[in-house]
Structures are given as C-alpha cells and as structure tokens.
mmCIF file with all atom_site columns, C-alpha atoms in Angstrom:
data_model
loop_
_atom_site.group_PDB
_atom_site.id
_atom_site.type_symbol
_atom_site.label_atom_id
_atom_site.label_alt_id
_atom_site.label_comp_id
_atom_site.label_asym_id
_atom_site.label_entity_id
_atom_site.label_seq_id
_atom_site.pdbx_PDB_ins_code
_atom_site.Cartn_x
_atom_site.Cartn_y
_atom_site.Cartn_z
_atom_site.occupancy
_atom_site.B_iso_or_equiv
_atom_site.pdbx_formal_charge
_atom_site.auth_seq_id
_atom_site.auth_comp_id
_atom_site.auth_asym_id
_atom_site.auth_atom_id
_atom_site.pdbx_PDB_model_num
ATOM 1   C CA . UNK A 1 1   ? 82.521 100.295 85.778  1.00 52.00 ? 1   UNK A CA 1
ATOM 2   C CA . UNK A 1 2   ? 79.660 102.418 86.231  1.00 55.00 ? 2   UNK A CA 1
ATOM 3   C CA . UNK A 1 3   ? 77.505 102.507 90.022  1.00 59.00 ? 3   UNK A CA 1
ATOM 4   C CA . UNK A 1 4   ? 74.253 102.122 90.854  1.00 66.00 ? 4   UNK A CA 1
ATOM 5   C CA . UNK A 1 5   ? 73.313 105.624 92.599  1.00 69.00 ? 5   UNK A CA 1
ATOM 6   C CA . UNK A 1 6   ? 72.870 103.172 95.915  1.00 67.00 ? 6   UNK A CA 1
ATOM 7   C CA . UNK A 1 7   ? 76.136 101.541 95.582  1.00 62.00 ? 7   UNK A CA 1
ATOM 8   C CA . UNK A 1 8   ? 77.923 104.972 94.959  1.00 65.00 ? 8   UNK A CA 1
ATOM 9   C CA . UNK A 1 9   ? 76.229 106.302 97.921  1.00 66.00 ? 9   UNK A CA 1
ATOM 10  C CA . UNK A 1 10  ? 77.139 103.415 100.086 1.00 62.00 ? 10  UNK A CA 1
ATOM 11  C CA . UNK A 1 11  ? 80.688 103.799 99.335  1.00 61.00 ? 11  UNK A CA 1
ATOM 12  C CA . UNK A 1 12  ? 80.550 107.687 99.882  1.00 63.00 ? 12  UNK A CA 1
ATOM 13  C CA . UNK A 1 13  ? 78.830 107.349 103.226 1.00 61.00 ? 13  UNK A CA 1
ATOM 14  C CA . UNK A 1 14  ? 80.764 104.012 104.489 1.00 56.00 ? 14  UNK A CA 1
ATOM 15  C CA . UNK A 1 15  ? 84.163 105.792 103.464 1.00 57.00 ? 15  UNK A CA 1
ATOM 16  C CA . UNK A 1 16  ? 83.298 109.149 104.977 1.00 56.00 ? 16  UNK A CA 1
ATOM 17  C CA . UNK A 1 17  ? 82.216 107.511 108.295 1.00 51.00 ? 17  UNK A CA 1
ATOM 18  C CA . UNK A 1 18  ? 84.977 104.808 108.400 1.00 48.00 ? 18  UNK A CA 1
ATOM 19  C CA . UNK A 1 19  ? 87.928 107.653 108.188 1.00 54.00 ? 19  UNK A CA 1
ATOM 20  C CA . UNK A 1 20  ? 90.376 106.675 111.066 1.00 51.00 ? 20  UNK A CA 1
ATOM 21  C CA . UNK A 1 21  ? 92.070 109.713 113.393 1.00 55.00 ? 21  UNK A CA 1
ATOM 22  C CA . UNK A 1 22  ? 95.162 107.616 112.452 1.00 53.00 ? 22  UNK A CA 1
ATOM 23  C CA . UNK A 1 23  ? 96.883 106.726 109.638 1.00 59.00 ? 23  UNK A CA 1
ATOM 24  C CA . UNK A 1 24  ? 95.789 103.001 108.568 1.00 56.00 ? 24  UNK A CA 1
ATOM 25  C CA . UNK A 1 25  ? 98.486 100.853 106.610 1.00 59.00 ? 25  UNK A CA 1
ATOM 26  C CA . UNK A 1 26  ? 95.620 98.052  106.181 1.00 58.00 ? 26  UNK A CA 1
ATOM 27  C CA . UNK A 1 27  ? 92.704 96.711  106.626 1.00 56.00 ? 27  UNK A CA 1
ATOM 28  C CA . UNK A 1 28  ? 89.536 98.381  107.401 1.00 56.00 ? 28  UNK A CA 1
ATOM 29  C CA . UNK A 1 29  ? 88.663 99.634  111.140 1.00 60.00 ? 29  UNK A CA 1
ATOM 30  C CA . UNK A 1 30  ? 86.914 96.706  113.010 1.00 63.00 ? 30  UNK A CA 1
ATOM 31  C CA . UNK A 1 31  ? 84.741 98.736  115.212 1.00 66.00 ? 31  UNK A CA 1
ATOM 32  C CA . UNK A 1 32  ? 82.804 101.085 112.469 1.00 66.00 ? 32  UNK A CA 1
ATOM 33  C CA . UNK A 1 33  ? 79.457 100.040 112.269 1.00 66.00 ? 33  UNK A CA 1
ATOM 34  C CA . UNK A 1 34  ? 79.947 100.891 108.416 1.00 65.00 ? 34  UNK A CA 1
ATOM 35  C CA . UNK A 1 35  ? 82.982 98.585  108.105 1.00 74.00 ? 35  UNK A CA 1
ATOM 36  C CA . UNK A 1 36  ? 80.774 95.661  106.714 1.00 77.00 ? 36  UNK A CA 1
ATOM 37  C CA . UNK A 1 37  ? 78.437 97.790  104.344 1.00 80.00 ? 37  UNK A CA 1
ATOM 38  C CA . UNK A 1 38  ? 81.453 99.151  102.821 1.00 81.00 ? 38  UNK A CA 1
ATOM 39  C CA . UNK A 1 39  ? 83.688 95.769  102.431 1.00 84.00 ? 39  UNK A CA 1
ATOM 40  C CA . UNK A 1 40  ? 80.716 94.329  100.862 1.00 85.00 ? 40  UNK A CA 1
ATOM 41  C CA . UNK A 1 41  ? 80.319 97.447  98.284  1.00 86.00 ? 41  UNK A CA 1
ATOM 42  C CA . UNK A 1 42  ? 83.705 97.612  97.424  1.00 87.00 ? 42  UNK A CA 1
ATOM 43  C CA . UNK A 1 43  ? 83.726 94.158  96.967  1.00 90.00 ? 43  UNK A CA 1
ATOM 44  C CA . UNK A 1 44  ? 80.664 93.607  95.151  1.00 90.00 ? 44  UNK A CA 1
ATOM 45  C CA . UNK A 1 45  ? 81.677 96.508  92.859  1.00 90.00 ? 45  UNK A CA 1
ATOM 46  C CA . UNK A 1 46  ? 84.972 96.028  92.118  1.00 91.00 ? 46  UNK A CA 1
ATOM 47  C CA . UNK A 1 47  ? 85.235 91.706  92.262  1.00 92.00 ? 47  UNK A CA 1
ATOM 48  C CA . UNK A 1 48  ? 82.498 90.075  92.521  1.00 91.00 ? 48  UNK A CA 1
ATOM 49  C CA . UNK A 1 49  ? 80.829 91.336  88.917  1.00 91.00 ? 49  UNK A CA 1
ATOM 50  C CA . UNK A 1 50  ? 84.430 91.737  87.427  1.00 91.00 ? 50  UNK A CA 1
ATOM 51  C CA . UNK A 1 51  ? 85.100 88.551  88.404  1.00 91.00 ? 51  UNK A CA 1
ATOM 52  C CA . UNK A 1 52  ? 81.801 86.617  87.227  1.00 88.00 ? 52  UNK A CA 1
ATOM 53  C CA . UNK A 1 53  ? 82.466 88.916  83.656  1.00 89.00 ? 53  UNK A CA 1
ATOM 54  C CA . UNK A 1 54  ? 85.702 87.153  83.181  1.00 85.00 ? 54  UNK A CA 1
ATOM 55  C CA . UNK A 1 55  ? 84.854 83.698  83.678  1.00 81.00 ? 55  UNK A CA 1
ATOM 56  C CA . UNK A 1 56  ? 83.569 81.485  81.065  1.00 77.00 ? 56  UNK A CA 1
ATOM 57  C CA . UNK A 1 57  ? 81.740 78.780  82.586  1.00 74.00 ? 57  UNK A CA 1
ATOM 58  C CA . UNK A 1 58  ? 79.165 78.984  85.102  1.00 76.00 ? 58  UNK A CA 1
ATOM 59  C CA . UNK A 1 59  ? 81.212 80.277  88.564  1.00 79.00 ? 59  UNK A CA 1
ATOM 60  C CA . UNK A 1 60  ? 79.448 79.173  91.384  1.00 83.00 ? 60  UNK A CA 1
ATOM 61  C CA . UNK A 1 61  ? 80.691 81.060  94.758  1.00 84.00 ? 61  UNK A CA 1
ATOM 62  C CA . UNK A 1 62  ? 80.201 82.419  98.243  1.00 81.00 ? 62  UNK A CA 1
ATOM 63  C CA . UNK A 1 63  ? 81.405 85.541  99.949  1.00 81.00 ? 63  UNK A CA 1
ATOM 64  C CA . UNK A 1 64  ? 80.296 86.126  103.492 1.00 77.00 ? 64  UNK A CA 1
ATOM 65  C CA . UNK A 1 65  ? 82.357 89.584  103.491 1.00 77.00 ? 65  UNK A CA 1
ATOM 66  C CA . UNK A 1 66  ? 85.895 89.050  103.598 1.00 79.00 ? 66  UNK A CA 1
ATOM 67  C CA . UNK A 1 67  ? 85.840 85.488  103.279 1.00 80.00 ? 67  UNK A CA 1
ATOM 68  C CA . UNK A 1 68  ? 85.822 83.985  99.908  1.00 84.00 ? 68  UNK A CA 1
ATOM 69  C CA . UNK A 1 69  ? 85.172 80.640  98.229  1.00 85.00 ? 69  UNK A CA 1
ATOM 70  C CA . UNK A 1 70  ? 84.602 79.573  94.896  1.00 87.00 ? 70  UNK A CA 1
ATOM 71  C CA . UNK A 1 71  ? 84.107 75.764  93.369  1.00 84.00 ? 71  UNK A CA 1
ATOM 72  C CA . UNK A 1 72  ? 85.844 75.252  90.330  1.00 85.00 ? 72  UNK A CA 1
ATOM 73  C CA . UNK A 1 73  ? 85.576 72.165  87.911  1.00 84.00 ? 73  UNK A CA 1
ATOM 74  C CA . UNK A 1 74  ? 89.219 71.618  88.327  1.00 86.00 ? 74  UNK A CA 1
ATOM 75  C CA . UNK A 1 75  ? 92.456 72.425  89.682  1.00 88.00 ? 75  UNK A CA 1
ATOM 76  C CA . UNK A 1 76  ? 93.714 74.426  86.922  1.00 91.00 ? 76  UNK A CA 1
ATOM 77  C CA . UNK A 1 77  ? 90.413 76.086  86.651  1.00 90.00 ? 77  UNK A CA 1
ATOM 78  C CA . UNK A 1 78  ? 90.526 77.156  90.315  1.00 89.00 ? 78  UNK A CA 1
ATOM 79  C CA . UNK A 1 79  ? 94.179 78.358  90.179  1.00 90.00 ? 79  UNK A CA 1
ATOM 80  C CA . UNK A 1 80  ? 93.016 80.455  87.326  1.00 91.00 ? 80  UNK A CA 1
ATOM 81  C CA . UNK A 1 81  ? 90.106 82.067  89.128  1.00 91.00 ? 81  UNK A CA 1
ATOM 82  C CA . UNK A 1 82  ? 92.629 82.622  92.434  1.00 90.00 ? 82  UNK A CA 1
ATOM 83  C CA . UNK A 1 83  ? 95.172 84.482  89.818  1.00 91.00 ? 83  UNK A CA 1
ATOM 84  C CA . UNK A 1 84  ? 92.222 86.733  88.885  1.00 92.00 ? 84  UNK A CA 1
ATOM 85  C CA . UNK A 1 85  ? 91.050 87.584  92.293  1.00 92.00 ? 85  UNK A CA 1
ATOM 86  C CA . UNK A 1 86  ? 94.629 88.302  93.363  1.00 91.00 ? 86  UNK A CA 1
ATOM 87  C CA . UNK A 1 87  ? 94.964 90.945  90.174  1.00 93.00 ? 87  UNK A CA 1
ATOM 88  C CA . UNK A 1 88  ? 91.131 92.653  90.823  1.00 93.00 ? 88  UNK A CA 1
ATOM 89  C CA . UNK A 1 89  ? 92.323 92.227  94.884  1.00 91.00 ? 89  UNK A CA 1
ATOM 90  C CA . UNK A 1 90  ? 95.580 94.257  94.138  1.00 91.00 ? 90  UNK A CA 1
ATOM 91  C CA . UNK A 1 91  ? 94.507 97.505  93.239  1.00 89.00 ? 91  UNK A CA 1
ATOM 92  C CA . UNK A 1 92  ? 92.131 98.405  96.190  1.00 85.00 ? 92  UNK A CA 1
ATOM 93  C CA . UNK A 1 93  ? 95.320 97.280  98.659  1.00 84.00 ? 93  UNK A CA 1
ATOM 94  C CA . UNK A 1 94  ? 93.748 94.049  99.264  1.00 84.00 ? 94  UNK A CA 1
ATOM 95  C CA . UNK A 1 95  ? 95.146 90.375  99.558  1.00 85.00 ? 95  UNK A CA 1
ATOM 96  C CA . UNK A 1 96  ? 94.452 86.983  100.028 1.00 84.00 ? 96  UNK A CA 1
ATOM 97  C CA . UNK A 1 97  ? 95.168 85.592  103.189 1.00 78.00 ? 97  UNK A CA 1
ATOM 98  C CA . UNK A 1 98  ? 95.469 82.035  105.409 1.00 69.00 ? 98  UNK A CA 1
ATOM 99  C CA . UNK A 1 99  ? 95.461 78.801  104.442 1.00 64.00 ? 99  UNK A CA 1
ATOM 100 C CA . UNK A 1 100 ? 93.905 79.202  101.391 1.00 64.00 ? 100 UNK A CA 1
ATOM 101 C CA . UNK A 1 101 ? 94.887 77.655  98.136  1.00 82.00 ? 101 UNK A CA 1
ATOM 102 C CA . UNK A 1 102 ? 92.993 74.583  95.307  1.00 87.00 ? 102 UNK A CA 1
ATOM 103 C CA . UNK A 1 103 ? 91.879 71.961  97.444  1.00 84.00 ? 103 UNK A CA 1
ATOM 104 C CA . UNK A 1 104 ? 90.674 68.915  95.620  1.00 84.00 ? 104 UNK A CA 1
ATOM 105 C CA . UNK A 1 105 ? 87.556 67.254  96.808  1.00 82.00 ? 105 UNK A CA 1
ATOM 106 C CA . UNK A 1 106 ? 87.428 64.995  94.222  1.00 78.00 ? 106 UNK A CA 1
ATOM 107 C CA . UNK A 1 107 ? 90.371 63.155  96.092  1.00 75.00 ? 107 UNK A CA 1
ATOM 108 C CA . UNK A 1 108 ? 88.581 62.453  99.205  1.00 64.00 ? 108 UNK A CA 1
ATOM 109 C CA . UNK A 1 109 ? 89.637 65.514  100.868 1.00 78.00 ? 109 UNK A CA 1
ATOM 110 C CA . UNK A 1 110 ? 87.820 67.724  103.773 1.00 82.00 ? 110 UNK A CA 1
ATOM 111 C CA . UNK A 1 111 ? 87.711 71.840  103.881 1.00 82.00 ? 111 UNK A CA 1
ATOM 112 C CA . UNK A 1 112 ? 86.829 73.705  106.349 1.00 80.00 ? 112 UNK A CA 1
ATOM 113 C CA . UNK A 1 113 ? 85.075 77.293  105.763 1.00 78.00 ? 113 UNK A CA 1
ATOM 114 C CA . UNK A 1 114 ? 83.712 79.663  108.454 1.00 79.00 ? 114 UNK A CA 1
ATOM 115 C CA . UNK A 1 115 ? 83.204 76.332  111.001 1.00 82.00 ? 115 UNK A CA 1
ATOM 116 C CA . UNK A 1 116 ? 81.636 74.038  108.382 1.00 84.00 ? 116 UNK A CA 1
ATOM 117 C CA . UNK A 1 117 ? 83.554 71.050  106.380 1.00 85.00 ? 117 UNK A CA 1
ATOM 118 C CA . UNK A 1 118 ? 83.039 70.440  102.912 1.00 83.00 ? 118 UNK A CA 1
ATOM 119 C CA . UNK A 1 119 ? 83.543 67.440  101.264 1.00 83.00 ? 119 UNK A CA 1
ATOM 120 C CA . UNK A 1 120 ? 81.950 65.393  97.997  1.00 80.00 ? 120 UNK A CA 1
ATOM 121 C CA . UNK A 1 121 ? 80.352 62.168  98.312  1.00 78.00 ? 121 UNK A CA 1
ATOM 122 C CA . UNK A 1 122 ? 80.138 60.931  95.010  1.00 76.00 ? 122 UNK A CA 1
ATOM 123 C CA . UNK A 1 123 ? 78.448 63.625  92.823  1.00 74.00 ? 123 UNK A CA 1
ATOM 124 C CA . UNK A 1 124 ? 77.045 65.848  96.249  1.00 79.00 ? 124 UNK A CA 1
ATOM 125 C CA . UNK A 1 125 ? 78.605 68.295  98.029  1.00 78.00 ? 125 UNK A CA 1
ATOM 126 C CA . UNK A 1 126 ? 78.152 67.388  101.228 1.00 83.00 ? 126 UNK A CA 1
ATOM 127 C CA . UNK A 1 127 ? 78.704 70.298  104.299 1.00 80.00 ? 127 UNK A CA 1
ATOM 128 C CA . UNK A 1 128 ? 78.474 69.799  107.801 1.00 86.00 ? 128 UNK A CA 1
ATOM 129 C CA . UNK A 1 129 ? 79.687 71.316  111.010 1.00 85.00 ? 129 UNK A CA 1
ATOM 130 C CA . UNK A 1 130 ? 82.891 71.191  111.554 1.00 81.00 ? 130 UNK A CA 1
ATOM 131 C CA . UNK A 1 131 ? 84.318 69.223  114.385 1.00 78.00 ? 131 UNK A CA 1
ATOM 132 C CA . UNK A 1 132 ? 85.770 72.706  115.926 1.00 78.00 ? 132 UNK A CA 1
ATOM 133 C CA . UNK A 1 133 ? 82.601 74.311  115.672 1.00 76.00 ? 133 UNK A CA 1
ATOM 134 C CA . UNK A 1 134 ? 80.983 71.429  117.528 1.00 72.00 ? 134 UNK A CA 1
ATOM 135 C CA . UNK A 1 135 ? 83.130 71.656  120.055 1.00 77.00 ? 135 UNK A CA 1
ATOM 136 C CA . UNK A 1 136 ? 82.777 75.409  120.908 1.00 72.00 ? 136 UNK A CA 1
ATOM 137 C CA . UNK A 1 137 ? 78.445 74.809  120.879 1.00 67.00 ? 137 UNK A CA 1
#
C-alpha cells in the first residue's frame, strides 16, 4: 500500500505528537489533539480501502472514527465482512469491541449506533433518534 504524501505526513506528525511519557498497552491517548487525525489515517489507510478492495459487491458503510458500521445484503455476507475487519484490525493492535455482531433488520429488529436506531420499513432504512438520546436532550 503506497501513501499519499498527505496521508504519510499525517501519520508522521499525529504519531510523533501522540508519543505517551508512558508505556501504552492500548488504545490511543484520549487527550492529544492529534488522536482523531491519526485514528482516521491509520484507519483510512490500512481498512477502509483494503477493505472496500476485497469486497465484491457494492459495500456501503460508515465510520465516524472508531466506530464502525457496515450494511450487508445478508447475514453470511456481514459475518464475512466482520472476519475481514477483524484480520486488517489485527495487525495495527486493534479490535472490535461491544455489543457488536450481524443484526438482522430484515426481521423486524432495531440497532442502535452513536444515539440513533436503525431499522427497515419495508424496502427503507429508516433512522431516528434513539430513545436514550432523547432522553439526555
């Protein structure tokens, strides 16, 4: 995998400026101001376009940093595109974490993500607040 100059200086600077005085077993420090540029390099780099390269039909997905979600036309199809971002995950000392999992919305289920609920109405996806979020307005 080859850089953009921007995205190899982004990881230089965000992993220069995000070096702890102590000795990190995981995770990346909260408090850096760089912490976010360089989890979304890293990620974009290294899972994201591996990722979309390795799947055959269309992936449709969102990442708001560490938090990932991607609709799959199935259940296999989504276990098989968890599997793969467990394996590109692995390498940079990274894991999936929480509830996680396939959900099925094509059996009348409800997901939450980041304080909205997803669910399918027929052929929609339909997303609202969640009833957490609501309550914490």
């Amino acid at each position: 995998m080859v850089l953009s100059p921007l995205g190899a200086f982004l990881i230089r600077a965000a992993s220069a400026a995000n070096r702890p005085t102590w000795t990190r077993t995981r995770g990346i420090d909260q408090a850096n101001p760089y912490s976010p540029t360089f989890l979304n390099a890293v990620l974009h780099y290294r899972l994201d376009l591996l990722l979309i390269s390795t799947i055959e039909s269309p992936l449709y997905w969102f990442r708001y940093a560490d938090n990932l979600c991607y609709l799959a036309k199935s259940v296999p199809e989504g276990r098989l595109i968890l599997r793969k971002v467990r394996q590109l995950l692995r390498p940079l000392g990274f894991s999936l974490k929480g509830e996680g999992g396939v959900q099925n919305l094509g059996k009348a289920k409800e997901v939450s993500l980041l304080g909205f609920t997803l669910r399918r109405e027929g052929k929609p996806m339909v997303y609202s607040l969640g009833k957490k979020a609501l309550d914490h307005l």
